[in-house]
mmCIF file of C-alpha atoms in Angstrom:
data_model
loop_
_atom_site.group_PDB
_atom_site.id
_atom_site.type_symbol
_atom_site.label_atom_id
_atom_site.label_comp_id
_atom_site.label_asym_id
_atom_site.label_seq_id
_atom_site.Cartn_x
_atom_site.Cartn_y
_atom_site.Cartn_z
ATOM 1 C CA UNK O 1 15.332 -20.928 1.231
ATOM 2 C CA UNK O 2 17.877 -17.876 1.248
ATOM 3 C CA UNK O 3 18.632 -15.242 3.891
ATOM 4 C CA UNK O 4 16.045 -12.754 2.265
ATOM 5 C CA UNK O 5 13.060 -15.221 2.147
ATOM 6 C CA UNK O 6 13.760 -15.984 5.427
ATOM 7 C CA UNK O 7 13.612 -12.316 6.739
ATOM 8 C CA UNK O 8 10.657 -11.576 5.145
ATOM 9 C CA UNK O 9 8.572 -14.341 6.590
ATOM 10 C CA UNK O 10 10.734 -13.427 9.927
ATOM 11 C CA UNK O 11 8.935 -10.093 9.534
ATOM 12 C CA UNK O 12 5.116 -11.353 8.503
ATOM 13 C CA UNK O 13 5.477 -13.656 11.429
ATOM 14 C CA UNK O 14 6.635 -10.821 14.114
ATOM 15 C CA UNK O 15 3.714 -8.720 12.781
ATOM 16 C CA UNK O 16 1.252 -11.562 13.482
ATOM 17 C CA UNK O 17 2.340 -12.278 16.581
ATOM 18 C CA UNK O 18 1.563 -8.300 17.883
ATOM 19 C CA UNK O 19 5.392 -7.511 17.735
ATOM 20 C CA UNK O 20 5.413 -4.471 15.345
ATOM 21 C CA UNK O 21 8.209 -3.130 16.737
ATOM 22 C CA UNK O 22 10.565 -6.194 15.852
ATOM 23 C CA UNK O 23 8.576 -6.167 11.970
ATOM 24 C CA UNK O 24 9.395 -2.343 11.618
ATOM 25 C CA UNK O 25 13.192 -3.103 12.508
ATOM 26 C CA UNK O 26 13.505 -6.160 9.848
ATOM 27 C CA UNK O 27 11.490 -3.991 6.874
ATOM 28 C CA UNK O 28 13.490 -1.017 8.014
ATOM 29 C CA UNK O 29 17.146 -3.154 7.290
ATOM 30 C CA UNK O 30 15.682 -5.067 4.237
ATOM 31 C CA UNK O 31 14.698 -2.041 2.649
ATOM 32 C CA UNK O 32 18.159 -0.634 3.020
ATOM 33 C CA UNK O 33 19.602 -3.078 0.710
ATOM 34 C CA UNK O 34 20.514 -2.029 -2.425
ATOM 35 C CA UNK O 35 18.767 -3.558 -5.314
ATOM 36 C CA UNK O 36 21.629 -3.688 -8.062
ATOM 37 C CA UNK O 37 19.756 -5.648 -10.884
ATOM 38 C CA UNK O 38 19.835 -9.044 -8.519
ATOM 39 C CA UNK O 39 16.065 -10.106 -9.019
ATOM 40 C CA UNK O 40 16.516 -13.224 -6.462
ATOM 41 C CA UNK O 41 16.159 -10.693 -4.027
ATOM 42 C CA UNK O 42 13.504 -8.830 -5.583
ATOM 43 C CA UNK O 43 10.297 -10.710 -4.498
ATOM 44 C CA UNK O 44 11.230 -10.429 -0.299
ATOM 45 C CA UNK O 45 12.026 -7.286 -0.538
ATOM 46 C CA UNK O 46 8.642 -5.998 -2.508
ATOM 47 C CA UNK O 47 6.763 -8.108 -0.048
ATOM 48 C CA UNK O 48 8.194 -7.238 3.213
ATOM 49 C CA UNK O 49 8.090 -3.221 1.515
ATOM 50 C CA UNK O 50 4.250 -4.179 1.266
ATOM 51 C CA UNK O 51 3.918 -5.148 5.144
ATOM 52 C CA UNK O 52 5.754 -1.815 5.980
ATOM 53 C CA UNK O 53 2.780 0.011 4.241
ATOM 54 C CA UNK O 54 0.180 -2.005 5.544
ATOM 55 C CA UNK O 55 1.848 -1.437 9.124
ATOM 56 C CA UNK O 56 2.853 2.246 8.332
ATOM 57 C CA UNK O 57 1.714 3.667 5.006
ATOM 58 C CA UNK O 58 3.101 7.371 5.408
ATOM 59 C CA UNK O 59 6.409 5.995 6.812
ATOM 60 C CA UNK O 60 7.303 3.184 4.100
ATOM 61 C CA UNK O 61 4.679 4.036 1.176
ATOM 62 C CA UNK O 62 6.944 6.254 -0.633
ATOM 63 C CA UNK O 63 10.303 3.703 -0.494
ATOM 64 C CA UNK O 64 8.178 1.183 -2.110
ATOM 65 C CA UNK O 65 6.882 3.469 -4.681
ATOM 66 C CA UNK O 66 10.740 4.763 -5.658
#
């Protein structure tokens, strides 16, 4: 498992355990990344973009939607 897998589930797991907070900082950094054509790093970041709009849809729905 690489770095980016491992933050995403990181970030799934601190939003189950009622620590938004720590989830919002770890989508917040992973969406900052730039995407540059590398699709191993495609599939965390679309999923942890999709926890950032369940948690906070007017915050994080248009970053996933760009």
């Amino acid at each position: 498992m690489d770095f980016m897998h491992l933050l995403t589930r990181l970030g799934y797991l601190f939003y189950l355990t009622d620590k938004p907070e720590l989830s919002d900082y770890l989508i917040d950094k992973t969406l900052a990344i730039q995407f540059e054509g590398d699709y191993r790093y495609w599939g965390p970041v679309q999923n942890i973009g999709l926890l950032g709009v369940h948690i906070d849809e007017p915050k994080y729905g248009k970053s996933v939607r760009d």
